[in-house]
Short mmCIF file of C-alpha atoms and ligand atoms in Angstrom, two decimals:
data_model
loop_
_atom_site.label_atom_id
_atom_site.label_comp_id
_atom_site.label_asym_id
_atom_site.label_seq_id
_atom_site.Cartn_x
_atom_site.Cartn_y
_atom_site.Cartn_z
CA UNK A 1 7.90 28.53 20.12
CA UNK A 2 10.49 30.36 18.00
CA UNK A 3 13.13 29.83 20.70
CA UNK A 4 12.28 26.13 20.99
CA UNK A 5 12.65 25.62 17.23
CA UNK A 6 15.96 27.51 17.24
CA UNK A 7 17.26 25.46 20.16
CA UNK A 8 16.47 22.12 18.52
CA UNK A 9 17.76 23.34 15.17
CA UNK A 10 21.13 23.97 16.86
CA UNK A 11 21.20 20.50 18.41
CA UNK A 12 20.43 21.50 21.98
CA UNK A 13 18.37 19.49 24.45
CA UNK A 14 14.81 20.66 25.17
CA UNK A 15 13.64 20.90 28.78
CA UNK A 16 10.52 19.16 30.09
CA UNK A 17 8.75 22.53 30.22
CA UNK A 18 9.59 23.32 26.62
CA UNK A 19 8.30 19.94 25.42
CA UNK A 20 5.13 20.30 27.50
CA UNK A 21 4.64 23.86 26.17
CA UNK A 22 4.77 22.82 22.51
CA UNK A 23 2.54 19.74 22.93
CA UNK A 24 -0.08 21.68 24.93
CA UNK A 25 0.02 24.63 22.53
CA UNK A 26 -0.24 22.43 19.46
CA UNK A 27 -3.08 20.31 20.87
CA UNK A 28 -5.19 23.34 21.80
CA UNK A 29 -4.51 25.13 18.50
CA UNK A 30 -2.41 28.02 19.83
CA UNK A 31 0.75 26.96 18.02
CA UNK A 32 0.37 26.82 14.21
CA UNK A 33 1.26 23.90 11.92
CA UNK A 34 4.13 25.81 10.27
CA UNK A 35 6.03 26.22 13.53
CA UNK A 36 5.47 22.61 14.58
CA UNK A 37 6.55 21.48 11.08
CA UNK A 38 9.84 23.30 11.54
CA UNK A 39 10.36 21.72 14.96
CA UNK A 40 9.60 18.23 13.62
CA UNK A 41 12.17 18.70 10.86
CA UNK A 42 14.72 19.88 13.44
CA UNK A 43 14.01 16.74 15.51
CA UNK A 44 14.37 14.66 12.34
CA UNK A 45 17.93 15.93 11.86
CA UNK A 46 19.05 16.53 15.46
CA UNK A 47 17.34 13.58 17.19
CA UNK A 48 16.25 13.58 20.85
CA UNK A 49 17.87 12.19 23.99
CA UNK A 50 16.26 9.29 25.83
CA UNK A 51 14.94 11.76 28.41
CA UNK A 52 13.46 14.07 25.75
CA UNK A 53 11.75 11.10 24.08
CA UNK A 54 10.21 10.00 27.38
CA UNK A 55 9.04 13.56 28.11
CA UNK A 56 7.54 13.92 24.64
CA UNK A 57 5.67 10.62 25.11
CA UNK A 58 4.37 11.65 28.54
CA UNK A 59 3.20 15.02 27.20
CA UNK A 60 1.31 13.24 24.39
CA UNK A 61 -0.27 10.79 26.86
CA UNK A 62 -1.43 13.75 28.98
CA UNK A 63 -2.95 15.52 25.97
CA UNK A 64 -6.09 13.33 26.19
CA UNK A 65 -7.93 10.64 28.14
CA UNK A 66 -6.19 7.67 29.72
CA UNK A 67 -7.78 4.30 30.32
CA UNK A 68 -7.90 3.38 34.00
CA UNK A 69 -7.46 -0.38 34.44
CA UNK A 70 -6.82 -0.20 38.19
CA UNK A 71 -10.10 -1.99 38.94
CA UNK A 72 -8.66 -5.09 37.26
CA UNK A 73 -6.61 -7.19 39.66
CA UNK A 74 -3.15 -8.36 38.67
CA UNK A 75 -0.45 -7.02 36.36
CA UNK A 76 -2.03 -6.07 33.04
CA UNK A 77 0.31 -6.88 30.16
CA UNK A 78 -0.36 -5.61 26.66
CA UNK A 79 1.20 -6.82 23.41
CA UNK A 80 1.77 -4.50 20.46
CA UNK A 81 2.91 -5.43 16.98
CA UNK A 82 4.28 -2.83 14.57
CA UNK A 83 2.17 -4.56 11.92
CA UNK A 84 2.59 -7.07 9.17
CA UNK A 85 0.79 -9.43 6.80
CA UNK A 86 -1.35 -12.25 8.17
CA UNK A 87 -0.41 -11.44 11.77
CA UNK A 88 -2.92 -13.56 13.67
CA UNK A 89 -1.03 -13.49 17.00
CA UNK A 90 -3.45 -11.38 19.07
CA UNK A 91 -6.35 -13.81 18.44
CA UNK A 92 -4.19 -16.62 19.82
CA UNK A 93 -2.20 -14.84 22.53
CA UNK A 94 -5.17 -13.23 24.28
CA UNK A 95 -6.88 -16.52 25.29
CA UNK A 96 -3.57 -18.41 25.55
CA UNK A 97 -1.95 -16.17 28.19
CA UNK A 98 -5.32 -15.61 29.90
CA UNK A 99 -5.47 -19.40 30.37
CA UNK A 100 -2.46 -18.98 32.73
CA UNK A 101 -4.24 -16.25 34.70
CA UNK A 102 -2.67 -13.22 32.99
CA UNK A 103 -5.33 -10.48 32.75
CA UNK A 104 -5.70 -9.40 29.09
CA UNK A 105 -7.57 -6.09 28.76
CA UNK A 106 -7.26 -5.36 25.09
CA UNK A 107 -8.37 -2.21 23.37
CA UNK A 108 -8.25 -2.72 19.64
CA UNK A 109 -8.96 -0.92 16.41
CA UNK A 110 -10.13 -1.64 12.91
CA UNK A 111 -7.55 0.36 11.05
CA UNK A 112 -6.33 0.33 7.49
CA UNK A 113 -4.34 -2.46 5.92
CA UNK A 114 -4.16 -5.70 4.00
CA UNK A 115 -6.72 -7.34 6.29
CA UNK A 116 -8.90 -5.85 8.99
CA UNK A 117 -7.70 -5.34 12.56
CA UNK A 118 -8.24 -7.71 15.47
CA UNK A 119 -11.82 -6.50 15.94
CA UNK A 120 -12.77 -7.11 12.29
CA UNK A 121 -11.32 -10.61 12.50
CA UNK A 122 -13.24 -11.42 15.69
CA UNK A 123 -16.44 -10.11 14.13
CA UNK A 124 -16.22 -12.96 11.62
CA UNK A 125 -17.54 -15.04 14.54
CA UNK A 126 -21.37 -14.76 14.34
CA UNK A 127 -22.72 -12.55 17.14
CA UNK A 128 -19.39 -11.38 18.53
CA UNK A 129 -19.29 -7.68 19.38
CA UNK A 130 -16.96 -5.21 21.06
CA UNK A 131 -19.54 -2.52 21.82
CA UNK A 132 -19.43 -3.00 25.57
CA UNK A 133 -19.22 -0.38 28.33
CA UNK A 134 -15.96 0.23 30.17
CA UNK A 135 -17.63 -1.26 33.25
CA UNK A 136 -18.54 -4.50 31.44
CA UNK A 137 -15.01 -4.62 30.04
CA UNK A 138 -13.46 -4.44 33.51
CA UNK A 139 -15.92 -7.02 34.87
CA UNK A 140 -15.23 -9.44 32.02
CA UNK A 141 -11.46 -9.24 32.51
CA UNK A 142 -11.85 -9.84 36.25
CA UNK A 143 -14.17 -12.79 35.62
CA UNK A 144 -12.67 -14.46 32.51
CA UNK A 145 -9.18 -12.86 32.38
CA UNK A 146 -9.77 -11.63 28.81
CA UNK A 147 -11.88 -9.08 26.98
CA UNK A 148 -11.55 -6.93 23.85
CA UNK A 149 -13.18 -3.52 23.59
CA UNK A 150 -13.31 -1.07 20.65
CA UNK A 151 -11.45 2.22 20.91
CA UNK A 152 -13.03 4.41 23.59
CA UNK A 153 -12.27 7.90 24.80
CA UNK A 154 -10.19 10.64 23.26
CA UNK A 155 -6.75 9.03 23.46
CA UNK A 156 -3.59 11.01 22.58
CA UNK A 157 -5.09 13.83 20.45
CA UNK A 158 -1.57 15.31 20.23
CA UNK A 159 -0.41 12.18 18.41
CA UNK A 160 -3.31 12.36 15.94
CA UNK A 161 -2.41 15.95 15.00
CA UNK A 162 1.33 15.30 14.90
CA UNK A 163 0.98 12.13 12.82
CA UNK A 164 -1.13 13.93 10.19
CA UNK A 165 1.40 16.76 10.05
CA UNK A 166 4.37 14.37 9.80
CA UNK A 167 2.62 12.63 6.93
CA UNK A 168 2.74 15.79 4.79
CA UNK A 169 6.12 17.17 5.93
CA UNK A 170 8.38 14.15 5.24
CA UNK A 171 8.99 13.58 8.96
CA UNK A 172 7.27 10.22 9.51
CA UNK A 173 10.49 8.25 9.33
CA UNK A 174 12.16 9.50 12.53
CA UNK A 175 12.93 7.11 15.41
CA UNK A 176 12.09 9.53 18.28
CA UNK A 177 8.84 10.55 16.57
CA UNK A 178 7.71 6.99 15.69
CA UNK A 179 8.68 5.59 19.11
CA UNK A 180 6.88 8.35 21.06
CA UNK A 181 3.82 8.05 18.78
CA UNK A 182 3.41 4.30 19.28
CA UNK A 183 4.30 4.32 22.99
CA UNK A 184 1.98 7.23 23.83
CA UNK A 185 -1.00 5.18 22.57
CA UNK A 186 0.10 2.05 24.46
CA UNK A 187 0.67 3.96 27.69
CA UNK A 188 -2.64 5.84 27.47
CA UNK A 189 -4.37 2.44 27.06
CA UNK A 190 -3.42 1.66 30.64
CA UNK A 191 -1.25 -1.48 30.62
CA UNK A 192 1.29 -1.99 33.43
CA UNK A 193 3.71 -3.88 31.21
CA UNK A 194 4.20 -4.03 27.44
CA UNK A 195 5.60 -6.68 25.08
CA UNK A 196 6.50 -5.21 21.68
CA UNK A 197 6.72 -7.28 18.51
CA UNK A 198 8.81 -5.18 16.14
CA UNK A 199 8.71 -6.59 12.62
CA UNK A 200 11.43 -6.41 10.01
CA UNK A 201 11.46 -7.35 6.31
CA UNK A 202 9.47 -6.55 3.16
CA UNK A 203 6.06 -6.56 4.87
CA UNK A 204 7.18 -4.42 7.82
CA UNK A 205 7.24 -0.70 8.55
CA UNK A 206 10.98 -1.09 9.29
CA UNK A 207 12.38 -3.02 6.31
CA UNK A 208 15.98 -3.20 7.60
CA UNK A 209 17.02 -5.13 10.71
CA UNK A 210 19.17 -2.25 12.03
CA UNK A 211 16.24 0.18 11.82
CA UNK A 212 13.96 -2.30 13.56
CA UNK A 213 16.47 -2.73 16.39
CA UNK A 214 16.85 1.04 16.80
CA UNK A 215 13.09 1.51 16.95
CA UNK A 216 12.71 -1.35 19.42
CA UNK A 217 15.42 0.02 21.73
CA UNK A 218 13.85 3.49 21.59
CA UNK A 219 10.40 2.15 22.54
CA UNK A 220 11.75 -0.10 25.31
CA UNK A 221 13.68 2.84 26.77
CA UNK A 222 10.59 5.08 26.75
CA UNK A 223 8.40 2.42 28.36
CA UNK A 224 10.85 1.70 31.15
CA UNK A 225 11.50 5.41 31.80
CA UNK A 226 7.81 6.14 32.29
CA UNK A 227 7.41 3.21 34.66
CA UNK A 228 5.93 0.53 32.39
CA UNK A 229 7.97 -2.66 32.28
CA UNK A 230 8.68 -3.00 28.53
CA UNK A 231 10.58 -5.43 26.31
CA UNK A 232 10.72 -6.10 22.57
CA UNK A 233 11.14 -9.05 20.25
CA UNK A 234 12.36 -8.44 16.68
CA UNK A 235 10.60 -10.88 14.34
CA UNK A 236 10.61 -11.63 10.64
CA UNK A 237 8.05 -10.17 8.25
CA UNK A 238 9.72 -10.83 4.92
CA UNK A 239 7.07 -13.50 4.20
CA UNK A 240 3.53 -13.55 5.69
CA UNK A 241 3.16 -14.99 9.20
CA UNK A 242 1.40 -18.36 9.32
CA UNK A 243 -0.55 -19.52 6.28
CA UNK A 244 -3.81 -17.55 6.33
CA UNK A 245 -4.23 -13.92 5.24
CA UNK A 246 -7.84 -12.76 5.56
CA UNK A 247 -10.28 -12.20 8.40
CA UNK A 248 -12.37 -15.39 8.79
CA UNK A 249 -9.44 -17.41 7.42
CA UNK A 250 -7.25 -16.09 10.23
CA UNK A 251 -9.89 -16.94 12.84
CA UNK A 252 -9.81 -20.52 11.56
CA UNK A 253 -6.01 -20.47 11.70
CA UNK A 254 -6.15 -19.13 15.28
CA UNK A 255 -8.48 -21.97 16.29
CA UNK A 256 -6.10 -24.54 14.78
CA UNK A 257 -3.16 -22.95 16.58
CA UNK A 258 -5.05 -22.97 19.89
CA UNK A 259 -5.66 -26.68 19.27
CA UNK A 260 -1.89 -27.17 18.95
CA UNK A 261 -2.00 -27.85 15.21
CA UNK A 262 -1.27 -24.38 13.79
CA UNK A 263 1.52 -23.32 11.41
CA UNK A 264 4.99 -23.73 12.92
CA UNK A 265 6.10 -20.08 12.61
CA UNK A 266 2.87 -18.64 14.01
CA UNK A 267 2.91 -21.09 16.92
CA UNK A 268 6.54 -20.31 17.70
CA UNK A 269 6.02 -16.54 17.64
CA UNK A 270 3.00 -16.89 19.95
CA UNK A 271 5.04 -19.00 22.39
CA UNK A 272 7.92 -16.48 22.29
CA UNK A 273 5.71 -13.43 22.88
CA UNK A 274 3.41 -15.32 25.24
CA UNK A 275 6.21 -16.45 27.54
CA UNK A 276 7.48 -12.87 27.79
CA UNK A 277 3.93 -11.72 28.69
CA UNK A 278 3.55 -14.43 31.34
CA UNK A 279 6.94 -13.54 32.83
CA UNK A 280 6.17 -9.78 32.95
CA UNK A 281 2.82 -10.58 34.57
CA UNK A 282 4.66 -12.46 37.32
CA UNK A 283 2.88 -15.74 36.54
CA UNK A 284 6.11 -17.73 36.04
CA UNK A 285 9.63 -17.67 37.48
CA UNK A 286 11.44 -18.10 34.18
CA UNK A 287 10.88 -17.95 30.43
CA UNK A 288 11.28 -21.73 30.20
CA UNK A 289 8.64 -22.32 32.83
CA UNK A 290 6.28 -19.88 31.09
CA UNK A 291 6.80 -21.53 27.71
CA UNK A 292 6.26 -25.05 29.08
CA UNK A 293 3.02 -24.03 30.76
CA UNK A 294 1.78 -22.36 27.55
CA UNK A 295 2.55 -25.50 25.54
CA UNK A 296 0.73 -27.56 28.17
CA UNK A 297 -2.40 -25.39 27.77
CA UNK A 298 -2.29 -25.69 23.98
CA UNK A 299 -2.15 -29.48 24.31
CA UNK A 300 -4.66 -30.01 27.13
CA UNK A 301 -7.42 -27.90 25.55
CA UNK A 302 -7.39 -25.13 28.21
CA UNK A 303 -6.35 -22.39 25.78
CA UNK A 304 -9.11 -23.37 23.36
CA UNK A 305 -11.65 -23.51 26.21
CA UNK A 306 -10.57 -19.98 27.22
CA UNK A 307 -11.17 -18.82 23.63
CA UNK A 308 -14.71 -20.26 23.67
CA UNK A 309 -15.52 -18.58 27.00
CA UNK A 310 -14.16 -15.29 25.65
CA UNK A 311 -16.27 -15.50 22.44
CA UNK A 312 -19.44 -16.36 24.39
CA UNK A 313 -18.89 -13.59 26.94
CA UNK A 314 -19.17 -11.04 24.12
CA UNK A 315 -22.09 -12.61 22.27
CA UNK A 316 -20.10 -14.83 19.92
CA UNK A 317 -21.19 -18.30 18.78
CA UNK A 318 -18.44 -20.53 20.17
CA UNK A 319 -19.57 -23.52 18.11
CA UNK A 320 -17.35 -22.09 15.32
CA UNK A 321 -14.48 -23.70 17.20
CA UNK A 322 -15.77 -27.16 16.29
CA UNK A 323 -17.51 -26.03 13.10
CA UNK A 324 -15.23 -23.48 11.38
CA UNK A 325 -17.37 -23.98 8.24
CA UNK A 326 -19.95 -21.72 9.91
CA UNK A 327 -17.52 -18.77 9.61
CA UNK A 328 -18.10 -16.59 6.51
CA UNK A 329 -16.93 -18.50 3.42
CA UNK A 330 -16.04 -17.22 -0.04
CA UNK A 331 -17.85 -18.64 -3.06
CA UNK A 332 -14.74 -19.38 -5.17
CA UNK A 333 -11.57 -21.21 -4.30
CA UNK A 334 -8.86 -20.90 -6.92
CA UNK A 335 -5.46 -22.62 -6.74
CA UNK A 336 -2.19 -21.04 -7.88
CA UNK A 337 -0.12 -23.79 -9.54
CA UNK A 338 3.70 -23.50 -9.51
CA UNK A 339 5.14 -22.78 -12.96
CA UNK A 340 8.29 -24.80 -12.27
CA UNK A 341 9.77 -27.29 -9.81
CA UNK A 342 12.30 -26.10 -7.25
CA UNK A 343 12.53 -24.32 -3.89
CA UNK A 344 10.42 -21.36 -2.79
CA UNK A 345 13.02 -18.63 -2.27
CA UNK A 346 10.88 -15.51 -1.93
CA UNK A 347 7.29 -14.69 -0.86
CA UNK A 348 7.19 -10.90 -0.63
CA UNK A 349 4.92 -10.21 2.33
CA UNK A 350 3.60 -6.77 1.39
CA UNK A 351 2.80 -7.80 -2.19
CA UNK A 352 0.89 -10.87 -0.99
CA UNK A 353 -0.89 -8.53 1.43
CA UNK A 354 -1.81 -6.27 -1.47
CA UNK A 355 -3.25 -9.29 -3.31
CA UNK A 356 -5.43 -10.05 -0.26
CA UNK A 357 -6.56 -6.45 -0.29
CA UNK A 358 -7.46 -6.67 -4.01
CA UNK A 359 -9.83 -9.50 -3.00
CA UNK A 360 -11.47 -7.15 -0.45
CA UNK A 361 -9.87 -8.49 2.77
CA UNK A 362 -8.63 -5.06 3.91
CA UNK A 363 -9.47 -1.37 3.91
CA UNK A 364 -7.81 1.13 1.59
CA UNK A 365 -9.54 4.08 3.25
CA UNK A 366 -11.28 4.56 6.59
CA UNK A 367 -14.71 4.08 5.01
CA UNK A 368 -14.04 1.06 2.77
CA UNK A 369 -16.09 -2.03 3.47
CA UNK A 370 -14.24 -5.27 4.00
CA UNK A 371 -15.23 -8.80 3.02
CA UNK A 372 -14.62 -11.06 6.02
CA UNK A 373 -14.70 -14.28 3.94
CA UNK A 374 -11.99 -13.61 1.35
CA UNK A 375 -8.23 -14.00 1.44
CA UNK A 376 -5.32 -16.31 0.73
CA UNK A 377 -4.11 -19.55 2.30
CA UNK A 378 -0.47 -20.42 1.61
CA UNK A 379 0.53 -24.05 1.11
CA UNK A 380 4.24 -23.29 0.78
CA UNK A 381 6.64 -21.07 2.69
CA UNK A 382 10.23 -19.98 1.99
CA UNK A 383 12.57 -22.98 1.90
CA UNK A 384 9.87 -25.50 0.91
CA UNK A 385 10.22 -27.68 -2.18
CA UNK A 386 7.55 -27.47 -4.86
CA UNK A 387 6.75 -29.46 -8.02
CA UNK A 388 5.58 -27.89 -11.26
CA UNK A 389 1.77 -27.73 -11.22
CA UNK A 390 1.53 -28.15 -7.43
CA UNK A 391 -0.60 -25.51 -5.69
CA UNK A 392 1.39 -22.73 -3.98
CA UNK A 393 -1.70 -21.27 -2.35
CA UNK A 394 -5.49 -21.08 -2.50
CA UNK A 395 -7.29 -17.82 -3.31
CA UNK A 396 -10.64 -17.46 -1.51
CA UNK A 397 -12.66 -14.98 -3.58
CA UNK A 398 -16.18 -13.62 -3.90
CA UNK A 399 -15.41 -12.28 -7.37
CA UNK A 400 -15.43 -14.41 -10.53
CA UNK A 401 -12.34 -12.89 -12.13
CA UNK A 402 -9.12 -13.24 -10.14
CA UNK A 403 -6.65 -12.81 -13.04
CA UNK A 404 -5.13 -9.62 -11.58
CA UNK A 405 -4.77 -11.23 -8.17
CA UNK A 406 -3.07 -14.29 -9.65
CA UNK A 407 -0.71 -12.09 -11.61
CA UNK A 408 0.19 -10.11 -8.47
CA UNK A 409 0.80 -13.35 -6.55
CA UNK A 410 2.98 -14.89 -9.25
CA UNK A 411 5.08 -11.71 -9.26
CA UNK A 412 5.54 -11.88 -5.48
CA UNK A 413 6.71 -15.50 -5.31
CA UNK A 414 10.09 -16.73 -6.59
CA UNK A 415 11.02 -20.36 -7.16
CA UNK A 416 14.72 -21.15 -7.54
CA UNK A 417 16.63 -24.25 -8.55
CA UNK A 418 19.01 -24.11 -5.57
CA UNK A 419 17.81 -24.89 -2.07
CA UNK A 420 17.36 -21.86 0.22
CA UNK A 421 17.56 -21.43 3.98
CA UNK A 422 14.52 -19.66 5.41
CA UNK A 423 15.26 -16.48 7.43
CA UNK A 424 15.24 -16.74 11.22
CA UNK A 425 11.81 -16.08 12.74
CA UNK A 426 13.20 -14.24 15.78
CA UNK A 427 16.19 -11.97 15.27
CA UNK A 428 16.67 -10.45 18.68
CA UNK A 429 15.22 -9.71 22.09
CA UNK A 430 15.62 -6.24 23.59
CA UNK A 431 15.11 -5.44 27.27
N1 URA B 501 2.70 3.97 13.72
C1 URA B 501 2.36 4.91 14.62
O1 URA B 501 1.44 4.74 15.39
N2 URA B 501 3.08 6.05 14.67
C2 URA B 501 4.12 6.28 13.86
O2 URA B 501 4.74 7.32 13.97
C3 URA B 501 4.46 5.29 12.92
C4 URA B 501 3.72 4.14 12.88
CA1 CA B 502 -1.70 -15.75 9.43
#
């Protein structure tokens, strides 16, 4: 291990055997934290070649279980987002692309954040559950083209150890380490092809566009090198995506979007990512064809029908689609009136996310309980005009006092006298 650290410190390229040796040794406890810390810092400064990054990812994948989706027919395409505020896309994309015959075998988590993860959101639907066996999961995808299961197996234990160590050694923010960490989990989850949604802006992990592009290129290169067809879209996360931020509120927003009447930005991102998924799955000849067929299924009710089938197949009450009022509802709805007339020029995504979390929509620690009913629904987005006294958003709360939340929200929204152009939704596509 000493020689490996020295080699990387001096900017040399590690061999496959050396990378395998350190990942195996660290996973089984033979190599101590202090030596791995030194190596991580050397990687931070010296970087890794594309080949080293792919080898590191493969070694991490092989450190634990891998999900075998070979019993599912067709090309399994997974979508991964680097995370943002109010990102409801998975709830929409899963049934939408499945309605064109793309098999969606989604393993999802609860996780920490401003709102719950995909599973928490789906559990706002009465009866819905993800505690199914791997066998049921495979059968459901073969039968209905879509299923969501909770995390199973011991996936990428090397990543778990490395991520904790990076957290305390100032080595989280390194492109080769982030890219291999994210891709190892995606690859171990078994998809044949991967569409990445890399976010940029205030609410994103990568705040700057250049950083987001570098991370996207690194992940695409790893995916393609290890034989998984991979592409990335760089999308905006300076303001929240769509209008709803909160678990049940996002389910309602997903239903509206599947009915073809969702927020413009959320619909557009779903069509962009969805057409890439359909193309990678070989279910269309071109992006245009894929997009047109997705739009058709939003308009003819097939995507919504697919969502109902999916909910029912895992115990969910699909009547929520026609009766969203049967989703969990908060007791108080409080408006946030604009303090002046003008144009909305800023809606800082992560601060609005924090406000949702103050209401109880997300988890601060692994064991926090979340309130599925609460959250925020925006009535204005960047670029919109607003009159003094007009509501900027509605707070859905189960607490009587929302003064702190209102204060946080006022501080995160700017109204200016001059008109403003909203940022582009999609910045780039990387293949
Ligand atoms: N998310 C991950 O899964 N890994 C990282 O290294 C950073 C973000
Ligand atoms: Ca949303």
